[in-house]
CSV table of C-alpha atoms and ligand atoms in Angstrom, one decimal:
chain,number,residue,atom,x,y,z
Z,1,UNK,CA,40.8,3.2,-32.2
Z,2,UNK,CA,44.4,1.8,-32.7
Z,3,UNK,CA,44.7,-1.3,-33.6
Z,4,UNK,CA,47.0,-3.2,-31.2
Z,5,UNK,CA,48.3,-6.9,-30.3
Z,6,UNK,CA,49.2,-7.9,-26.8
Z,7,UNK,CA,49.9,-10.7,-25.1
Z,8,UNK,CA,48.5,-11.0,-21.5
Z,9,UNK,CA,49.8,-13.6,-18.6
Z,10,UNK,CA,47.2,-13.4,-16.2
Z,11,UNK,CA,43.3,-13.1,-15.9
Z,12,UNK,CA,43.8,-9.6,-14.5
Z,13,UNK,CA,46.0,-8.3,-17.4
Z,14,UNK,CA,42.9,-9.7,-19.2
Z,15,UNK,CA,40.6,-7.9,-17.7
Z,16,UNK,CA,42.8,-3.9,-17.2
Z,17,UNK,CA,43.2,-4.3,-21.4
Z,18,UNK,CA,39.1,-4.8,-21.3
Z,19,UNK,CA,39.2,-1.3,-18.9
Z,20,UNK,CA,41.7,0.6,-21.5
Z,21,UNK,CA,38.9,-0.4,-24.1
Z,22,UNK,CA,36.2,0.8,-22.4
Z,23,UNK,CA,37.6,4.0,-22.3
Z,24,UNK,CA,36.8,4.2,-25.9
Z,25,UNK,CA,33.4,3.0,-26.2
Z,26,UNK,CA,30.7,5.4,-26.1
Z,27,UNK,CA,26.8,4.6,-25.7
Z,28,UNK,CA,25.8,2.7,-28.8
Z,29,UNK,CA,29.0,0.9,-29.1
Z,30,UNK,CA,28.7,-2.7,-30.3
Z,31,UNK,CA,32.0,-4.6,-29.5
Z,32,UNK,CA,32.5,-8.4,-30.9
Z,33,UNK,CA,34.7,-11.0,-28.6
Z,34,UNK,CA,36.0,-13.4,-30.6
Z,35,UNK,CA,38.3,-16.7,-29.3
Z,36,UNK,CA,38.2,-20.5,-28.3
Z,37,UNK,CA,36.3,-21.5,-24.4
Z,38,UNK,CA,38.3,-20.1,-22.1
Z,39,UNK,CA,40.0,-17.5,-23.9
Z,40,UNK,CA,39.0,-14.9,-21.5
Z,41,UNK,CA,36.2,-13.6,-23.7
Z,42,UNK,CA,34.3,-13.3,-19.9
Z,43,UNK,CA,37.2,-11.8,-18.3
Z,44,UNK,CA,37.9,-9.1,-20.6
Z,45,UNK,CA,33.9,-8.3,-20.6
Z,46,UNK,CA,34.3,-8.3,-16.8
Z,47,UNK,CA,36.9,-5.6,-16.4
Z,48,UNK,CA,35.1,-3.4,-19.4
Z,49,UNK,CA,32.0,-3.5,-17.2
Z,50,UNK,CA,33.9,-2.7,-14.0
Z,51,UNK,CA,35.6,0.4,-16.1
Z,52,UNK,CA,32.4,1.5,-17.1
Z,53,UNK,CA,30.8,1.3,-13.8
Z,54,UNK,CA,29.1,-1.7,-13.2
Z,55,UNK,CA,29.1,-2.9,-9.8
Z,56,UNK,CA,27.7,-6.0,-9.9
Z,57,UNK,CA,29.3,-9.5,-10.5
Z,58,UNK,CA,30.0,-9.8,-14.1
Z,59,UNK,CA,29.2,-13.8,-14.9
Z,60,UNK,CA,29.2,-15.9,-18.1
Z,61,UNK,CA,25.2,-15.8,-19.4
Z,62,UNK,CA,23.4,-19.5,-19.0
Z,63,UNK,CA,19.8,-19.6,-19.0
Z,64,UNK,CA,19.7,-16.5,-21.5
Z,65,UNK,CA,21.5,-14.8,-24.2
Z,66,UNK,CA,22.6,-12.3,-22.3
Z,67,UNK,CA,22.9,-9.8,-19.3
Z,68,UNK,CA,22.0,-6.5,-18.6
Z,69,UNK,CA,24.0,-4.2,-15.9
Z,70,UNK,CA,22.9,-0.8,-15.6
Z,71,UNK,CA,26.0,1.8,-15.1
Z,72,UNK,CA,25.9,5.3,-14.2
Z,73,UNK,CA,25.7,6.4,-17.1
Z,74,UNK,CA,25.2,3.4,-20.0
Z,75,UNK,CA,23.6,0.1,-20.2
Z,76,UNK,CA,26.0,-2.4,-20.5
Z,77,UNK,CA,25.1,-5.3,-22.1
Z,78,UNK,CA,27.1,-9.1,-22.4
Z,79,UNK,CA,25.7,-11.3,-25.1
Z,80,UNK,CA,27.0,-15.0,-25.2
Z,81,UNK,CA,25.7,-16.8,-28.4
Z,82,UNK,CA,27.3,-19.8,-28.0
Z,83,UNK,CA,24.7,-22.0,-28.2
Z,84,UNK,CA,22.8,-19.9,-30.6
Z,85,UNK,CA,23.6,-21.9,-33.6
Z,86,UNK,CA,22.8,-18.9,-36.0
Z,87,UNK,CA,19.9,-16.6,-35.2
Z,88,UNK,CA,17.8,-17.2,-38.4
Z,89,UNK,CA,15.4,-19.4,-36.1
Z,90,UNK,CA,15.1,-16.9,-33.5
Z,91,UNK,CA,12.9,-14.0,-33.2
Z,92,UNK,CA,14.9,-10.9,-34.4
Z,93,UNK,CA,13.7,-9.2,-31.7
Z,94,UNK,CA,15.7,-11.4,-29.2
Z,95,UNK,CA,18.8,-9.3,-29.5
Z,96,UNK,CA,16.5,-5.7,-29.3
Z,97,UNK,CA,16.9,-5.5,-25.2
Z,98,UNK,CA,20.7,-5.6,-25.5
Z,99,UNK,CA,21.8,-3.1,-28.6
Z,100,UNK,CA,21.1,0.4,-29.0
Z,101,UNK,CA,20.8,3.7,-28.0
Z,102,UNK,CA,21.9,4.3,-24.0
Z,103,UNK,CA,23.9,0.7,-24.8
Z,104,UNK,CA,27.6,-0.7,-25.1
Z,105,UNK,CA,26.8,-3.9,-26.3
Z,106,UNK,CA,29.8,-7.1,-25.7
Z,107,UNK,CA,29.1,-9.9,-27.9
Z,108,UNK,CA,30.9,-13.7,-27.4
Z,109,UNK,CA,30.6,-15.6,-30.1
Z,110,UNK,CA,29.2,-13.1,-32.9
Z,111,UNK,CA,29.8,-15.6,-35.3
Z,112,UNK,CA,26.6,-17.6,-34.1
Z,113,UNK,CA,24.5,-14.6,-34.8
Z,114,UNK,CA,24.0,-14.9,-38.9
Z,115,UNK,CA,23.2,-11.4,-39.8
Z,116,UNK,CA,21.6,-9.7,-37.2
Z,117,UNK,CA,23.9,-7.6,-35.4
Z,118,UNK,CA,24.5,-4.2,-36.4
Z,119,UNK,CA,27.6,-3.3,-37.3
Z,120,UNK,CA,30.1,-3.6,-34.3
Z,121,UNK,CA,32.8,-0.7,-33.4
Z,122,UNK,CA,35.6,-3.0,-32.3
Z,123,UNK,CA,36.8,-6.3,-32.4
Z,124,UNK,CA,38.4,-8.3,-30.1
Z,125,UNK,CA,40.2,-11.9,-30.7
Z,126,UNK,CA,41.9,-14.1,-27.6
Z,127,UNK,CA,43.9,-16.9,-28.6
Z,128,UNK,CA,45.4,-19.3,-26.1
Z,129,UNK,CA,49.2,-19.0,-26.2
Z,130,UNK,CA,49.8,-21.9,-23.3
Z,131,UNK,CA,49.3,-21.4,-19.6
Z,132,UNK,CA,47.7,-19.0,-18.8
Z,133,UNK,CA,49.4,-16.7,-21.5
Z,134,UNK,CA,46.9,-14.7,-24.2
Z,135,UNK,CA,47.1,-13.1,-27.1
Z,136,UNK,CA,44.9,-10.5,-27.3
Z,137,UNK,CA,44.0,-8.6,-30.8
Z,138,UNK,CA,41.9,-5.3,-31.1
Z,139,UNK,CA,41.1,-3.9,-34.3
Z,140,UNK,CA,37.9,-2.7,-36.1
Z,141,UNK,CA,35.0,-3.8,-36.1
Z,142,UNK,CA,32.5,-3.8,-39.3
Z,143,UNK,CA,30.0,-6.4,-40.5
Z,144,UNK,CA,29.6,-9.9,-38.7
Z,145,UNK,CA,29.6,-12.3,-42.2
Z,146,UNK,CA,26.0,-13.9,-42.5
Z,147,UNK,CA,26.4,-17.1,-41.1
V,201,LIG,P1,35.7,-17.4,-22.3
V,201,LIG,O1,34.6,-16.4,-21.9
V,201,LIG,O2,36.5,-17.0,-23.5
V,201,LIG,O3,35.2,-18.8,-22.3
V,201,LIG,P2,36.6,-16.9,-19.5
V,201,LIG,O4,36.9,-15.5,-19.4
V,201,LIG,O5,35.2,-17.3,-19.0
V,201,LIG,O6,36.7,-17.4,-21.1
V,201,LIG,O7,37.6,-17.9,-18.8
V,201,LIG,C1,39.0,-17.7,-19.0
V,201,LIG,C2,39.7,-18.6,-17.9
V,201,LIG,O8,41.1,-18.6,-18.1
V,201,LIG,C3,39.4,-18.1,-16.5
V,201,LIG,O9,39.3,-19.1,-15.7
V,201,LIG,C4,40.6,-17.2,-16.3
V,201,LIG,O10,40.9,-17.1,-14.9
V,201,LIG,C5,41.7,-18.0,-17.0
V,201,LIG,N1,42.9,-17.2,-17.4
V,201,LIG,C6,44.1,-17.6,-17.2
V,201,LIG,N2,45.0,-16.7,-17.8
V,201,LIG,C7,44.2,-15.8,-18.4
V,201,LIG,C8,44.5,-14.6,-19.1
V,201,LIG,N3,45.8,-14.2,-19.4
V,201,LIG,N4,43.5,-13.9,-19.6
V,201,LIG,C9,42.2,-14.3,-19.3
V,201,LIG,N5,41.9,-15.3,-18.6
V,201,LIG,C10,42.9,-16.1,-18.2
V,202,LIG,MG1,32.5,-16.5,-21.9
């Protein structure tokens, strides 16, 4: 993995950076996606999926945690923990159906998950730069802090 910084000016630079990533990740693969609403947390997910070769409509989880799209060969998985508040409340199970073996996992808002994840492969931070200019960081992943 090297480390980079770019900065992206549209959705679909957004989305051919998450593609170059996904080119990386192997089955297994946890990747945190860090960065304010509207960073393009989603969009980057979306064109990871589409790389790995998922063909359905990649959309922001509402009514659960997450999605499930199966690929030829992987799972991929797209948490959202946004409203999550810290998963000490939850059953520790919740998050079995998306991690693991035959999985690359995509995580929004890791830092709502207080503990539970395992420990991630990459990391990923958007930051609004104006318009609809990103910066987009990628480095390593580790432990998410307890929280
Ligand atoms: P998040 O998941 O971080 O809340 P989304 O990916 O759902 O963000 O939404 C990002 C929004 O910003 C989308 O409407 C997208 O079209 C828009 N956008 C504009 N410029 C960019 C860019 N450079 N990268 C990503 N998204 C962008
Ligand atoms: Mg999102």
């Amino acid at each position: 993995m090297i480390p980079r910084s770019i900065e992206t000016s549209d959705p679909t630079e957004t989305e051919a950076l998450g593609a170059e990533l996904a080119a990386e990740l192997r089955a297994g693969d946890v990747v945190l996606v860090q960065g304010e609403l509207g960073s393009g947390k989603t969009t980057l997910v979306r064109g990871a999926a589409r790389a790995l070769g998922v063909a359905d409509a990649v959309t922001s989880p509402t009514f659960s945690i997450g999605h499930r799209y199966r690929a030829a060969n992987v799972t991929v998985s797209h948490l959202d923990l946004y409203r999550l508040g810290g998963l000490e409340q939850e059953d520790p199970a919740l998050l079995d159906d998306y991690l693991g073996p035959g999985r690359i996992a995509f995580v929004e808002w890791p830092e709502e998950e207080g503990g539970a994840l395992p420990s991630a492969s990459l990391r990923v931070t958007l930051t609004h730069r104006g318009g609809d200019r990103r910066r987009v960081e990628v480095g390593e992943g580790g432990e998410e802090a307890p929280g």
